[in-house]
Amino acid sequence: EVQLVESGGGLVQPGGSLRLSCAASQFTFSGHWMSWVRQAPGKGLELVAHINPHGGEQSYADSVKGRFTISRDNAKNSLYLQMNSLRAEDTAVYYCARDPYTKVFENWGQGTLVTVSS
Amino acid sequence: EIVLTQSPGTLSLSPGESATLSCRASQSVTSNYLGWYQQKPGQAPRLLIYGASSRATGIPDRFSGSGSGTDFTLTISRLEPEDFAVYYCQQFPPYIFGQGTKLEIK
């Protein structure tokens, strides 16, 4: 069974930084597009960033462009999200998700909560 | 910019009834790259439908998807108590989600 386990969330002050990690297992990680999707409290889903299997192509939501960086380490079966210059509106549960070539998110982690507040 | 609009915002039905959820795109969806998700409180979303009409692994056949172009529908027949949740549609490219439809018990 595919497993995605996020970590690294927490409370951070506005302007601060945080790095999220997602440990993947039970599938060929290096063969899949991976994404970070977030959900603000009581709100809908928003794709934050996604990255191609080899890490050479990334795309970002306009709301995080220039502040967030998605990366991956295929040797470690891990996905990352470096978040800088955090704002209150970045407060959300952040999910790691896998796209199995069908351009939808078949597998999701349990999510990690990021709270940006002073 | 592509926008997905889901309707209704809230749907109140009773167990045993059928639910029809709509997702309308502001532009034609490429290759029917359209998915539907179910989300319950405190849980991650769960993929129900991909390719507009294909059920994901383990999804009961009372869930069905249809549509093409700009208009898509998720139909849930014979509602079970566990089906009451929020439902999202999502298209590609780019990865865009609708705002969700809450299916609540009447």
CSV table of N, CA and C in Angstrom, one decimal, chain A residues 37 39 43-47 50 95 99 102-106 108-109, chain B residues 33-35 37 39 43-45 47 49-50 57 88 90 92 95 97:
chain,number,residue,atom,x,y,z
A,37,VAL,N,-0.2,20.0,-1.7
A,37,VAL,CA,-1.5,20.7,-1.8
A,37,VAL,C,-1.9,21.1,-0.4
A,39,GLN,N,-4.6,23.2,2.5
A,39,GLN,CA,-6.0,23.5,2.8
A,39,GLN,C,-6.0,24.4,4.0
A,43,LYS,N,-11.4,25.9,4.6
A,43,LYS,CA,-11.4,26.3,3.1
A,43,LYS,C,-11.2,25.1,2.2
A,44,GLY,N,-11.1,25.4,0.9
A,44,GLY,CA,-10.9,24.3,0.0
A,44,GLY,C,-9.5,24.0,-0.3
A,45,LEU,N,-9.3,23.2,-1.3
A,45,LEU,CA,-7.9,22.7,-1.6
A,45,LEU,C,-7.2,23.6,-2.7
A,46,GLU,N,-5.9,23.7,-2.5
A,46,GLU,CA,-5.1,24.6,-3.4
A,46,GLU,C,-3.8,23.9,-3.7
A,47,LEU,N,-3.5,23.6,-4.9
A,47,LEU,CA,-2.2,23.1,-5.3
A,47,LEU,C,-1.1,24.2,-5.0
A,50,HIS,N,4.2,21.5,-7.7
A,50,HIS,CA,4.5,20.2,-8.1
A,50,HIS,C,5.8,20.0,-8.8
A,95,TYR,N,-0.6,18.9,2.5
A,95,TYR,CA,-0.6,17.5,2.1
A,95,TYR,C,0.4,17.2,1.0
A,99,ASP,N,0.7,11.8,-8.1
A,99,ASP,CA,-0.1,11.8,-9.4
A,99,ASP,C,0.4,10.5,-10.2
A,102,THR,N,-2.3,10.0,-14.2
A,102,THR,CA,-3.7,10.3,-14.7
A,102,THR,C,-4.1,11.8,-14.4
A,103,LYS,N,-3.1,12.6,-13.9
A,103,LYS,CA,-3.3,14.0,-13.6
A,103,LYS,C,-4.4,14.2,-12.6
A,104,VAL,N,-4.5,13.3,-11.6
A,104,VAL,CA,-5.3,13.5,-10.4
A,104,VAL,C,-4.4,13.0,-9.3
A,105,PHE,N,-4.8,13.2,-8.0
A,105,PHE,CA,-4.0,12.8,-6.9
A,105,PHE,C,-4.6,11.6,-6.3
A,106,GLU,N,-3.9,10.4,-6.6
A,106,GLU,CA,-4.5,9.1,-6.2
A,106,GLU,C,-4.2,8.9,-4.7
A,108,TRP,N,-2.6,10.4,-0.9
A,108,TRP,CA,-2.4,11.6,0.0
A,108,TRP,C,-1.8,11.2,1.3
A,109,GLY,N,-0.9,12.1,1.8
A,109,GLY,CA,-0.5,11.8,3.2
A,109,GLY,C,-1.6,12.3,4.2
B,33,TYR,N,-9.2,15.3,-18.3
B,33,TYR,CA,-8.4,15.2,-17.1
B,33,TYR,C,-9.2,15.8,-15.9
B,34,LEU,N,-10.2,15.1,-15.5
B,34,LEU,CA,-11.1,15.6,-14.4
B,34,LEU,C,-11.3,14.6,-13.4
B,35,GLY,N,-11.1,15.0,-12.1
B,35,GLY,CA,-11.2,14.0,-11.0
B,35,GLY,C,-12.2,14.5,-10.0
B,37,TYR,N,-13.1,14.1,-5.7
B,37,TYR,CA,-12.6,13.6,-4.4
B,37,TYR,C,-13.7,13.8,-3.3
B,39,GLN,N,-14.0,14.3,0.9
B,39,GLN,CA,-13.2,14.6,2.1
B,39,GLN,C,-14.1,14.7,3.3
B,43,GLN,N,-9.8,14.5,7.8
B,43,GLN,CA,-9.2,13.5,6.9
B,43,GLN,C,-8.6,14.1,5.6
B,44,ALA,N,-7.7,13.4,5.0
B,44,ALA,CA,-7.2,13.8,3.7
B,44,ALA,C,-8.3,13.5,2.7
B,45,PRO,N,-8.2,14.2,1.5
B,45,PRO,CA,-9.2,13.9,0.5
B,45,PRO,C,-8.9,12.5,0.0
B,47,LEU,N,-9.5,10.0,-3.5
B,47,LEU,CA,-9.9,10.0,-4.9
B,47,LEU,C,-11.0,9.1,-5.2
B,49,ILE,N,-13.0,9.4,-8.6
B,49,ILE,CA,-13.1,9.3,-10.0
B,49,ILE,C,-11.9,10.0,-10.7
B,50,TYR,N,-11.4,9.4,-11.7
B,50,TYR,CA,-10.4,10.1,-12.6
B,50,TYR,C,-10.8,9.9,-14.0
B,57,THR,N,-9.5,2.8,-7.5
B,57,THR,CA,-9.4,1.5,-6.8
B,57,THR,C,-10.2,1.5,-5.5
B,88,TYR,N,-15.0,17.5,-4.0
B,88,TYR,CA,-14.3,18.5,-4.8
B,88,TYR,C,-14.0,17.9,-6.2
B,90,GLN,N,-11.5,18.4,-9.7
B,90,GLN,CA,-10.2,18.9,-10.0
B,90,GLN,C,-9.9,18.7,-11.4
B,92,PHE,N,-6.9,19.3,-14.9
B,92,PHE,CA,-5.5,19.5,-15.3
B,92,PHE,C,-5.5,19.7,-16.8
B,95,TYR,N,-3.4,22.1,-12.4
B,95,TYR,CA,-4.1,21.5,-11.3
B,95,TYR,C,-5.0,22.5,-10.6
B,97,PHE,N,-8.7,23.1,-8.4
B,97,PHE,CA,-9.8,22.5,-7.7
B,97,PHE,C,-11.0,23.4,-7.7
